[in-house]
Amino acid sequence: MLTRLREIVEKVASAPRLNEALNILVTDICLAMDTEVCSVYLADHDRRCYYLMATRGLKKPRGRTVALAFDEGIVGLVGRLAEPINLADAQKHPSFKYIPSVKEERFRAFLGVPIIQRRQLLGVLVVQQRELRQYDESEESFLVTLATQMAAILSQSQVTALFGQYRQTRIRALPAAPGVAIATGWQDATMPLMEQVYEASTLDTSLERERLTGALEEAANEFRRYSKRFAAGAQKETAAIFDLYSHLLSDARLRRELFAEVDKGAVAEWAVKKIIEKFAEQFAALTDNYLKERAGDLRTLGQRLLFHLDDSVQGPNAWPERFILVADELSATTLAELPQDRLAGVVVRDGAANSHAAIMVRALGIPTVMGADIQPSVLHRRTLVVDGYRGELLVDPEPVLIQEYQRLISEEIELSRLAEDDVNLPAQLKSGERVKVMLNAGLSPEHEEKLGSRIDGIGLYRTEIPFMLQSGFPSEEEQVAQYQGMLQMFNDKPVTLRTLDVGADKQLPYMPISEENPCLGWRGIRITLDQPEIFLIQVRAMLRANAATGNLSILLPMVTSIDEVDEARRLIERAGREVEEMIGYAIPKPRIGIMLEVPSMVFMLPHLANRIDFISVGTNDLTQYILAVDRNNTRVASIYDSLHPAMLRALSMIAQEAEK
């Protein structure tokens, strides 16, 4: 038990957030003690009550807090006596307090120990189970020791800060979708949560296969339904999100591993959690923001499968007439289910501006902030103001502030009306200079079709995205079909295809790469030049796809030296000769350019003039390398600034060299 205790303490101490630490604690205690319930109640001395902050086994109602006054219940008695209480039947104790919402009436045995640091009560740690018995001395000793260790990890300032959320009035967040919204905060209480699923087994694997099959079919039908709905409403960007979900859901490897887990004896819910988290963690480990957010898409699949596996879900909330959704995470499916005519805004605790949910709220015009460090339950039924421009959330603001934001909303409506009249006008400066608007793409051409009349071409097509959706390297024929669709869709406009850009930070599932510093490692053109067969197959596919349209530009990623450009051009010329021999006639020559994202190449531009046709600046990586800032590291992300004077100077140098 000593080893197990040490493991629990180490896991709790390494958790990034107090809430996560408490969830780890209750889960691991249940497993270590083989008990059915473990809960943590933390003490709010300002309000003289305990809040149920984490539990495994009890029903913690979403959207509401569970609180006990200091003089209420057996938990309150543990705190007042500052000593353990061990009962075979808690319900017969005179201090027992029944709380219907937590569903604890099934559990009779009770052991509660105080969490005390320097004579200051921080909370109460409780275990419970159905069996009528007292916990033995070794179990009581284990829990007391763990509570003592927890007191050393926790601090009164941490606990006070946690409760301070209930009194916050202005919260900084990340702007995810522009606009201002004023309404009542509302937490969706119908969705099963992945973290509420625990390991469980069954002997009836055929029943679990049947349940899993049904959930997969229902989720697939749901995604198809939403895709058709949004496509019919001329919102093809949003429809494309559900097309991607359908594609991921039909992945043969994912389905194979889900059913394999069930065949081993896992219940369907545990199989979903285990396999989805496994796949999601692979994406989450990547440093590329776009790909990192695909972990969220996989978790969305998991949430929907759990939803369709849960017979207890009673249907949608009774939504208020006008509300702001508050959630830990946001999925496109959740958004699709909401009554759009009532949804005023969105507040998300976790999330990023390039997630599919963020793309969808922008497409739907819903003011949204993400990364708001506050529990959604704290915001439930409170008056909120979401400022999607500044990335701010106001909680129960003063009337004068509400009036000011209402004025801004009125101005916004008027500006939107004026902008609608200009949407089809050319992008042109006051000086008369025309500005080209190019699309950043990565999925199939159908997803970009609706923008055809409003854009000047494809500025970047991420060829690695289709690679990542495969279970192995796509064949040359498969790549020809993929690129041909994009080139033909925009046959009168330039289309820039970037060669495969992967690495340890952006891996293919069938080509694992492990490096200590992936941003500076084996990635981009370095990989494909080291493995020229991959490069040649891809370039041949591009050239074959371009044979009839002639609108292809090839972009080389992560170029560091002149030698890399020369070697890539040599291979492209070789691929061109091979294609011409194959089809029997001359093919159009593509434009060749580099993705300028390595600072050294800024100073090498004079030597590239006769070697390349264009330059595409990768501002994300270039900023990261110039400023030596990992944009995915929350500790330093605030100093990542693409408008830093050094970046502006670098861009000016690039522009000047390009004009020569």
mmCIF file of C-alpha atoms in Angstrom, residues 256-590:
data_model
loop_
_atom_site.group_PDB
_atom_site.id
_atom_site.type_symbol
_atom_site.label_atom_id
_atom_site.label_comp_id
_atom_site.label_asym_id
_atom_site.label_seq_id
_atom_site.Cartn_x
_atom_site.Cartn_y
_atom_site.Cartn_z
ATOM 1 C CA ARG A 256 -11.082 -2.605 -35.400
ATOM 2 C CA GLU A 257 -9.528 -1.490 -32.113
ATOM 3 C CA LEU A 258 -12.915 -0.580 -30.588
ATOM 4 C CA PHE A 259 -14.358 -4.026 -31.282
ATOM 5 C CA ALA A 260 -11.114 -5.744 -30.244
ATOM 6 C CA GLU A 261 -11.378 -4.065 -26.841
ATOM 7 C CA VAL A 262 -14.986 -5.250 -26.464
ATOM 8 C CA ASP A 263 -13.961 -8.772 -27.464
ATOM 9 C CA LYS A 264 -11.436 -8.717 -24.598
ATOM 10 C CA GLY A 265 -14.352 -8.219 -22.184
ATOM 11 C CA ALA A 266 -14.598 -4.429 -21.886
ATOM 12 C CA VAL A 267 -18.030 -2.830 -21.745
ATOM 13 C CA ALA A 268 -18.697 -0.590 -24.747
ATOM 14 C CA GLU A 269 -18.285 2.656 -22.783
ATOM 15 C CA TRP A 270 -14.835 1.709 -21.488
ATOM 16 C CA ALA A 271 -13.758 0.534 -24.958
ATOM 17 C CA VAL A 272 -14.787 3.911 -26.392
ATOM 18 C CA LYS A 273 -12.930 5.864 -23.730
ATOM 19 C CA LYS A 274 -9.758 3.763 -23.900
ATOM 20 C CA ILE A 275 -9.404 3.696 -27.684
ATOM 21 C CA ILE A 276 -10.569 7.259 -28.378
ATOM 22 C CA GLU A 277 -8.180 8.619 -25.732
ATOM 23 C CA LYS A 278 -5.358 6.553 -27.225
ATOM 24 C CA PHE A 279 -5.940 8.018 -30.694
ATOM 25 C CA ALA A 280 -6.530 11.522 -29.310
ATOM 26 C CA GLU A 281 -3.299 11.467 -27.299
ATOM 27 C CA GLN A 282 -1.344 10.719 -30.474
ATOM 28 C CA PHE A 283 -2.711 13.902 -32.066
ATOM 29 C CA ALA A 284 -2.415 15.950 -28.869
ATOM 30 C CA ALA A 285 1.314 15.163 -28.726
ATOM 31 C CA LEU A 286 1.873 16.994 -32.013
ATOM 32 C CA THR A 287 3.088 20.590 -31.916
ATOM 33 C CA ASP A 288 1.347 21.747 -35.091
ATOM 34 C CA ASN A 289 -1.708 23.659 -33.837
ATOM 35 C CA TYR A 290 -4.007 22.575 -36.665
ATOM 36 C CA LEU A 291 -3.245 18.896 -36.183
ATOM 37 C CA LYS A 292 -3.144 19.143 -32.405
ATOM 38 C CA GLU A 293 -6.777 20.260 -32.464
ATOM 39 C CA ARG A 294 -7.785 17.076 -34.287
ATOM 40 C CA ALA A 295 -7.505 15.423 -30.881
ATOM 41 C CA GLY A 296 -10.610 17.414 -30.025
ATOM 42 C CA ASP A 297 -12.388 15.992 -33.076
ATOM 43 C CA LEU A 298 -11.647 12.472 -31.890
ATOM 44 C CA ARG A 299 -12.947 13.282 -28.420
ATOM 45 C CA THR A 300 -16.092 14.640 -30.067
ATOM 46 C CA LEU A 301 -16.570 11.223 -31.662
ATOM 47 C CA GLY A 302 -16.103 9.639 -28.259
ATOM 48 C CA GLN A 303 -18.636 11.965 -26.626
ATOM 49 C CA ARG A 304 -21.245 11.203 -29.278
ATOM 50 C CA LEU A 305 -20.681 7.459 -28.970
ATOM 51 C CA LEU A 306 -21.109 7.708 -25.190
ATOM 52 C CA PHE A 307 -24.258 9.760 -25.751
ATOM 53 C CA HIS A 308 -25.749 7.040 -27.950
ATOM 54 C CA LEU A 309 -24.674 4.330 -25.489
ATOM 55 C CA ASP A 310 -26.318 6.091 -22.529
ATOM 56 C CA ASP A 311 -29.940 5.027 -22.068
ATOM 57 C CA SER A 312 -30.364 7.449 -19.174
ATOM 58 C CA VAL A 313 -29.985 10.603 -21.280
ATOM 59 C CA GLN A 314 -33.376 12.238 -21.090
ATOM 60 C CA GLY A 315 -33.214 14.532 -24.083
ATOM 61 C CA PRO A 316 -32.345 18.205 -24.482
ATOM 62 C CA ASN A 317 -32.283 20.890 -21.838
ATOM 63 C CA ALA A 318 -35.225 23.215 -21.393
ATOM 64 C CA TRP A 319 -33.245 26.039 -22.934
ATOM 65 C CA PRO A 320 -34.038 29.614 -21.858
ATOM 66 C CA GLU A 321 -35.378 32.048 -24.438
ATOM 67 C CA ARG A 322 -31.907 33.556 -24.765
ATOM 68 C CA PHE A 323 -28.770 31.926 -23.337
ATOM 69 C CA ILE A 324 -24.980 31.759 -23.460
ATOM 70 C CA LEU A 325 -23.670 28.183 -23.510
ATOM 71 C CA VAL A 326 -20.957 27.495 -20.913
ATOM 72 C CA ALA A 327 -18.937 24.283 -21.224
ATOM 73 C CA ASP A 328 -15.640 22.600 -20.377
ATOM 74 C CA GLU A 329 -15.184 21.627 -24.014
ATOM 75 C CA LEU A 330 -17.149 22.412 -27.148
ATOM 76 C CA SER A 331 -17.873 20.148 -30.082
ATOM 77 C CA ALA A 332 -19.432 20.918 -33.417
ATOM 78 C CA THR A 333 -22.116 18.321 -32.680
ATOM 79 C CA THR A 334 -23.107 20.057 -29.459
ATOM 80 C CA LEU A 335 -23.428 23.313 -31.391
ATOM 81 C CA ALA A 336 -25.533 21.667 -34.073
ATOM 82 C CA GLU A 337 -28.004 20.396 -31.449
ATOM 83 C CA LEU A 338 -28.572 23.809 -29.868
ATOM 84 C CA PRO A 339 -31.526 26.001 -30.805
ATOM 85 C CA GLN A 340 -29.721 28.562 -32.974
ATOM 86 C CA ASP A 341 -32.444 31.165 -32.538
ATOM 87 C CA ARG A 342 -31.853 31.154 -28.757
ATOM 88 C CA LEU A 343 -28.069 30.794 -28.605
ATOM 89 C CA ALA A 344 -26.529 34.221 -27.978
ATOM 90 C CA GLY A 345 -22.912 33.285 -27.247
ATOM 91 C CA VAL A 346 -20.482 30.613 -26.074
ATOM 92 C CA VAL A 347 -17.953 30.367 -23.228
ATOM 93 C CA VAL A 348 -15.536 27.417 -23.230
ATOM 94 C CA ARG A 349 -13.061 26.536 -20.525
ATOM 95 C CA ASP A 350 -10.745 24.553 -22.822
ATOM 96 C CA GLY A 351 -10.310 25.071 -26.523
ATOM 97 C CA ALA A 352 -8.296 26.780 -29.232
ATOM 98 C CA ALA A 353 -9.083 29.292 -31.940
ATOM 99 C CA ASN A 354 -8.308 26.815 -34.745
ATOM 100 C CA SER A 355 -10.510 23.979 -33.458
ATOM 101 C CA HIS A 356 -13.464 22.823 -35.531
ATOM 102 C CA ALA A 357 -15.826 24.170 -32.905
ATOM 103 C CA ALA A 358 -14.165 27.593 -33.194
ATOM 104 C CA ILE A 359 -14.434 27.471 -36.976
ATOM 105 C CA MET A 360 -18.111 26.621 -36.654
ATOM 106 C CA VAL A 361 -18.999 29.395 -34.187
ATOM 107 C CA ARG A 362 -17.288 31.888 -36.489
ATOM 108 C CA ALA A 363 -19.212 30.532 -39.470
ATOM 109 C CA LEU A 364 -22.470 30.801 -37.511
ATOM 110 C CA GLY A 365 -21.592 34.284 -36.229
ATOM 111 C CA ILE A 366 -21.824 33.355 -32.529
ATOM 112 C CA PRO A 367 -19.692 35.521 -30.182
ATOM 113 C CA THR A 368 -17.332 33.130 -28.396
ATOM 114 C CA VAL A 369 -14.448 33.126 -25.928
ATOM 115 C CA MET A 370 -12.288 30.104 -25.143
ATOM 116 C CA GLY A 371 -9.758 29.324 -22.443
ATOM 117 C CA ALA A 372 -11.883 30.959 -19.717
ATOM 118 C CA ASP A 373 -10.323 29.575 -16.540
ATOM 119 C CA ILE A 374 -13.509 29.070 -14.553
ATOM 120 C CA GLN A 375 -15.799 26.116 -13.896
ATOM 121 C CA PRO A 376 -18.905 26.163 -16.105
ATOM 122 C CA SER A 377 -21.118 25.336 -13.118
ATOM 123 C CA VAL A 378 -20.082 28.667 -11.563
ATOM 124 C CA LEU A 379 -21.576 30.508 -14.564
ATOM 125 C CA HIS A 380 -24.833 28.545 -14.772
ATOM 126 C CA ARG A 381 -27.933 30.820 -14.572
ATOM 127 C CA ARG A 382 -25.842 33.973 -14.070
ATOM 128 C CA THR A 383 -25.974 37.084 -16.263
ATOM 129 C CA LEU A 384 -23.006 37.044 -18.637
ATOM 130 C CA VAL A 385 -21.493 39.371 -21.210
ATOM 131 C CA VAL A 386 -19.262 37.712 -23.820
ATOM 132 C CA ASP A 387 -16.867 40.060 -25.613
ATOM 133 C CA GLY A 388 -15.558 38.046 -28.548
ATOM 134 C CA TYR A 389 -13.435 40.942 -29.774
ATOM 135 C CA ARG A 390 -11.337 41.481 -26.658
ATOM 136 C CA GLY A 391 -11.558 37.951 -25.262
ATOM 137 C CA GLU A 392 -13.374 38.914 -22.070
ATOM 138 C CA LEU A 393 -16.187 37.468 -20.000
ATOM 139 C CA LEU A 394 -18.158 39.624 -17.558
ATOM 140 C CA VAL A 395 -20.142 37.902 -14.794
ATOM 141 C CA ASP A 396 -23.153 39.684 -13.255
ATOM 142 C CA PRO A 397 -21.974 43.100 -14.519
ATOM 143 C CA GLU A 398 -23.343 46.408 -13.274
ATOM 144 C CA PRO A 399 -26.357 47.821 -15.197
ATOM 145 C CA VAL A 400 -24.271 50.653 -16.629
ATOM 146 C CA LEU A 401 -21.891 48.123 -18.219
ATOM 147 C CA ILE A 402 -24.785 46.147 -19.666
ATOM 148 C CA GLN A 403 -26.141 49.347 -21.252
ATOM 149 C CA GLU A 404 -22.749 50.084 -22.822
ATOM 150 C CA TYR A 405 -22.484 46.596 -24.302
ATOM 151 C CA GLN A 406 -26.054 46.801 -25.602
ATOM 152 C CA ARG A 407 -25.025 49.972 -27.432
ATOM 153 C CA LEU A 408 -22.083 48.093 -28.984
ATOM 154 C CA ILE A 409 -24.416 45.300 -30.117
ATOM 155 C CA SER A 410 -26.651 47.853 -31.862
ATOM 156 C CA GLU A 411 -23.637 49.346 -33.638
ATOM 157 C CA GLU A 412 -22.474 45.867 -34.663
ATOM 158 C CA ILE A 413 -25.844 45.064 -36.250
ATOM 159 C CA GLU A 414 -25.672 48.270 -38.276
ATOM 160 C CA LEU A 415 -22.097 47.575 -39.425
ATOM 161 C CA SER A 416 -23.044 44.026 -40.484
ATOM 162 C CA ARG A 417 -25.890 45.410 -42.562
ATOM 163 C CA LEU A 418 -23.519 47.792 -44.325
ATOM 164 C CA ALA A 419 -20.892 45.067 -44.901
ATOM 165 C CA GLU A 420 -23.376 42.718 -46.596
ATOM 166 C CA ASP A 421 -23.690 45.185 -49.452
ATOM 167 C CA ASP A 422 -19.927 44.933 -50.175
ATOM 168 C CA VAL A 423 -19.320 41.181 -49.825
ATOM 169 C CA ASN A 424 -18.955 40.520 -53.572
ATOM 170 C CA LEU A 425 -16.869 43.596 -54.358
ATOM 171 C CA PRO A 426 -13.179 43.025 -55.235
ATOM 172 C CA ALA A 427 -10.581 43.238 -52.448
ATOM 173 C CA GLN A 428 -9.046 46.591 -53.267
ATOM 174 C CA LEU A 429 -7.179 49.293 -51.332
ATOM 175 C CA LYS A 430 -8.121 52.970 -51.485
ATOM 176 C CA SER A 431 -5.080 53.489 -53.713
ATOM 177 C CA GLY A 432 -6.682 51.164 -56.246
ATOM 178 C CA GLU A 433 -4.215 48.335 -55.645
ATOM 179 C CA ARG A 434 -5.857 44.907 -55.903
ATOM 180 C CA VAL A 435 -5.252 42.462 -53.035
ATOM 181 C CA LYS A 436 -5.393 38.759 -53.847
ATOM 182 C CA VAL A 437 -7.353 36.579 -51.416
ATOM 183 C CA MET A 438 -6.126 32.965 -51.426
ATOM 184 C CA LEU A 439 -7.507 29.975 -49.538
ATOM 185 C CA ASN A 440 -5.699 27.794 -46.979
ATOM 186 C CA ALA A 441 -7.023 24.253 -47.594
ATOM 187 C CA GLY A 442 -6.375 20.669 -46.608
ATOM 188 C CA LEU A 443 -9.524 18.603 -47.142
ATOM 189 C CA SER A 444 -11.218 17.541 -50.361
ATOM 190 C CA PRO A 445 -12.091 20.174 -53.008
ATOM 191 C CA GLU A 446 -15.829 19.889 -52.376
ATOM 192 C CA HIS A 447 -15.275 21.576 -49.013
ATOM 193 C CA GLU A 448 -13.868 24.667 -50.727
ATOM 194 C CA GLU A 449 -16.203 24.840 -53.744
ATOM 195 C CA LYS A 450 -18.605 27.483 -52.423
ATOM 196 C CA LEU A 451 -15.751 29.998 -52.094
ATOM 197 C CA GLY A 452 -14.700 29.635 -55.712
ATOM 198 C CA SER A 453 -16.198 32.910 -56.935
ATOM 199 C CA ARG A 454 -14.823 34.931 -54.004
ATOM 200 C CA ILE A 455 -11.186 33.833 -53.902
ATOM 201 C CA ASP A 456 -8.236 34.178 -56.245
ATOM 202 C CA GLY A 457 -6.944 30.639 -55.836
ATOM 203 C CA ILE A 458 -5.519 28.161 -53.324
ATOM 204 C CA GLY A 459 -2.566 29.742 -51.534
ATOM 205 C CA LEU A 460 -1.708 26.619 -49.529
ATOM 206 C CA TYR A 461 -3.003 23.076 -49.838
ATOM 207 C CA ARG A 462 -1.689 20.928 -46.942
ATOM 208 C CA THR A 463 -1.101 17.590 -48.626
ATOM 209 C CA GLU A 464 -0.245 15.971 -45.280
ATOM 210 C CA ILE A 465 -3.901 16.127 -44.189
ATOM 211 C CA PRO A 466 -5.080 13.434 -46.669
ATOM 212 C CA PHE A 467 -1.972 11.400 -45.724
ATOM 213 C CA MET A 468 -3.055 11.500 -42.078
ATOM 214 C CA LEU A 469 -6.505 10.175 -42.896
ATOM 215 C CA GLN A 470 -5.007 7.016 -44.422
ATOM 216 C CA SER A 471 -3.819 3.851 -42.677
ATOM 217 C CA GLY A 472 -0.698 3.770 -44.896
ATOM 218 C CA PHE A 473 1.068 5.889 -47.518
ATOM 219 C CA PRO A 474 -1.451 6.706 -50.275
ATOM 220 C CA SER A 475 -0.570 5.299 -53.684
ATOM 221 C CA GLU A 476 0.385 7.508 -56.613
ATOM 222 C CA GLU A 477 -3.033 6.911 -58.181
ATOM 223 C CA GLU A 478 -4.831 7.945 -54.981
ATOM 224 C CA GLN A 479 -2.772 11.116 -54.824
ATOM 225 C CA VAL A 480 -3.452 11.917 -58.486
ATOM 226 C CA ALA A 481 -7.202 11.735 -57.821
ATOM 227 C CA GLN A 482 -6.891 13.952 -54.744
ATOM 228 C CA TYR A 483 -4.812 16.675 -56.417
ATOM 229 C CA GLN A 484 -6.720 16.508 -59.693
ATOM 230 C CA GLY A 485 -9.955 17.325 -57.898
ATOM 231 C CA MET A 486 -8.459 20.484 -56.406
ATOM 232 C CA LEU A 487 -6.697 21.616 -59.598
ATOM 233 C CA GLN A 488 -9.803 21.079 -61.728
ATOM 234 C CA MET A 489 -12.113 22.752 -59.202
ATOM 235 C CA PHE A 490 -10.044 25.934 -59.568
ATOM 236 C CA ASN A 491 -8.764 25.330 -63.099
ATOM 237 C CA ASP A 492 -8.723 29.040 -63.972
ATOM 238 C CA LYS A 493 -6.853 30.017 -60.797
ATOM 239 C CA PRO A 494 -3.468 29.168 -59.272
ATOM 240 C CA VAL A 495 -3.333 26.231 -56.860
ATOM 241 C CA THR A 496 -0.317 25.784 -54.567
ATOM 242 C CA LEU A 497 0.283 22.242 -53.309
ATOM 243 C CA ARG A 498 2.799 21.917 -50.483
ATOM 244 C CA THR A 499 4.845 18.739 -50.497
ATOM 245 C CA LEU A 500 4.514 16.433 -47.505
ATOM 246 C CA ASP A 501 5.216 18.395 -44.305
ATOM 247 C CA VAL A 502 5.438 15.973 -41.384
ATOM 248 C CA GLY A 503 7.811 15.311 -38.502
ATOM 249 C CA ALA A 504 7.857 14.342 -34.832
ATOM 250 C CA ASP A 505 5.589 17.330 -34.124
ATOM 251 C CA LYS A 506 3.160 16.345 -36.893
ATOM 252 C CA GLN A 507 3.308 12.585 -37.354
ATOM 253 C CA LEU A 508 1.690 10.140 -39.704
ATOM 254 C CA PRO A 509 0.094 7.259 -37.755
ATOM 255 C CA TYR A 510 2.059 4.756 -39.843
ATOM 256 C CA MET A 511 5.399 6.647 -39.691
ATOM 257 C CA PRO A 512 6.240 7.295 -36.017
ATOM 258 C CA ILE A 513 9.099 9.717 -35.315
ATOM 259 C CA SER A 514 10.431 10.373 -31.825
ATOM 260 C CA GLU A 515 12.724 13.345 -31.133
ATOM 261 C CA GLU A 516 13.547 15.488 -28.109
ATOM 262 C CA ASN A 517 13.129 18.728 -30.066
ATOM 263 C CA PRO A 518 10.804 18.092 -33.014
ATOM 264 C CA CYS A 519 10.619 21.759 -34.067
ATOM 265 C CA LEU A 520 14.335 21.670 -34.887
ATOM 266 C CA GLY A 521 14.507 18.072 -36.021
ATOM 267 C CA TRP A 522 13.743 15.754 -38.914
ATOM 268 C CA ARG A 523 10.739 17.328 -40.603
ATOM 269 C CA GLY A 524 9.431 18.887 -43.820
ATOM 270 C CA ILE A 525 11.712 18.752 -46.846
ATOM 271 C CA ARG A 526 14.434 17.136 -44.721
ATOM 272 C CA ILE A 527 12.399 13.927 -44.492
ATOM 273 C CA THR A 528 11.321 13.754 -48.124
ATOM 274 C CA LEU A 529 14.824 14.449 -49.451
ATOM 275 C CA ASP A 530 16.206 11.742 -47.152
ATOM 276 C CA GLN A 531 13.510 9.410 -48.515
ATOM 277 C CA PRO A 532 13.295 10.524 -52.159
ATOM 278 C CA GLU A 533 10.900 7.737 -53.138
ATOM 279 C CA ILE A 534 8.169 9.462 -51.082
ATOM 280 C CA PHE A 535 8.965 12.808 -52.709
ATOM 281 C CA LEU A 536 9.087 11.400 -56.256
ATOM 282 C CA ILE A 537 5.763 9.566 -55.950
ATOM 283 C CA GLN A 538 4.068 12.686 -54.626
ATOM 284 C CA VAL A 539 5.546 15.043 -57.225
ATOM 285 C CA ARG A 540 4.703 12.641 -60.067
ATOM 286 C CA ALA A 541 1.113 12.582 -58.811
ATOM 287 C CA MET A 542 1.034 16.394 -58.744
ATOM 288 C CA LEU A 543 2.449 16.690 -62.272
ATOM 289 C CA ARG A 544 0.044 14.081 -63.668
ATOM 290 C CA ALA A 545 -2.895 15.851 -62.014
ATOM 291 C CA ASN A 546 -1.715 19.144 -63.538
ATOM 292 C CA ALA A 547 -1.319 17.810 -67.076
ATOM 293 C CA ALA A 548 -4.726 19.091 -68.230
ATOM 294 C CA THR A 549 -5.031 22.273 -66.153
ATOM 295 C CA GLY A 550 -1.556 23.817 -65.946
ATOM 296 C CA ASN A 551 -2.330 25.813 -62.777
ATOM 297 C CA LEU A 552 0.007 24.012 -60.345
ATOM 298 C CA SER A 553 2.552 25.589 -58.026
ATOM 299 C CA ILE A 554 4.711 23.335 -55.820
ATOM 300 C CA LEU A 555 5.699 24.609 -52.375
ATOM 301 C CA LEU A 556 8.687 23.157 -50.487
ATOM 302 C CA PRO A 557 8.362 23.255 -46.666
ATOM 303 C CA MET A 558 11.005 23.864 -43.983
ATOM 304 C CA VAL A 559 13.779 24.765 -46.438
ATOM 305 C CA THR A 560 17.059 25.569 -44.673
ATOM 306 C CA SER A 561 19.682 25.669 -47.438
ATOM 307 C CA ILE A 562 20.315 26.310 -51.121
ATOM 308 C CA ASP A 563 21.386 22.680 -51.509
ATOM 309 C CA GLU A 564 17.894 21.516 -50.466
ATOM 310 C CA VAL A 565 16.305 23.704 -53.146
ATOM 311 C CA ASP A 566 18.713 22.399 -55.808
ATOM 312 C CA GLU A 567 18.102 18.770 -54.827
ATOM 313 C CA ALA A 568 14.312 19.244 -54.787
ATOM 314 C CA ARG A 569 14.377 20.885 -58.237
ATOM 315 C CA ARG A 570 16.493 18.008 -59.567
ATOM 316 C CA LEU A 571 13.948 15.474 -58.313
ATOM 317 C CA ILE A 572 11.019 17.512 -59.686
ATOM 318 C CA GLU A 573 12.692 17.625 -63.124
ATOM 319 C CA ARG A 574 13.281 13.863 -62.943
ATOM 320 C CA ALA A 575 9.630 13.270 -62.019
ATOM 321 C CA GLY A 576 8.584 15.459 -64.962
ATOM 322 C CA ARG A 577 10.604 13.372 -67.409
ATOM 323 C CA GLU A 578 9.117 10.163 -66.002
ATOM 324 C CA VAL A 579 5.560 11.503 -66.351
ATOM 325 C CA GLU A 580 6.160 12.640 -69.938
ATOM 326 C CA GLU A 581 7.525 9.199 -70.813
ATOM 327 C CA MET A 582 4.446 7.634 -69.197
ATOM 328 C CA ILE A 583 1.789 9.741 -70.956
ATOM 329 C CA GLY A 584 3.671 10.384 -74.199
ATOM 330 C CA TYR A 585 3.478 14.191 -74.407
ATOM 331 C CA ALA A 586 4.950 17.310 -72.804
ATOM 332 C CA ILE A 587 3.390 18.567 -69.577
ATOM 333 C CA PRO A 588 3.109 22.111 -68.182
ATOM 334 C CA LYS A 589 5.991 23.157 -65.942
ATOM 335 C CA PRO A 590 4.845 24.050 -62.415
#
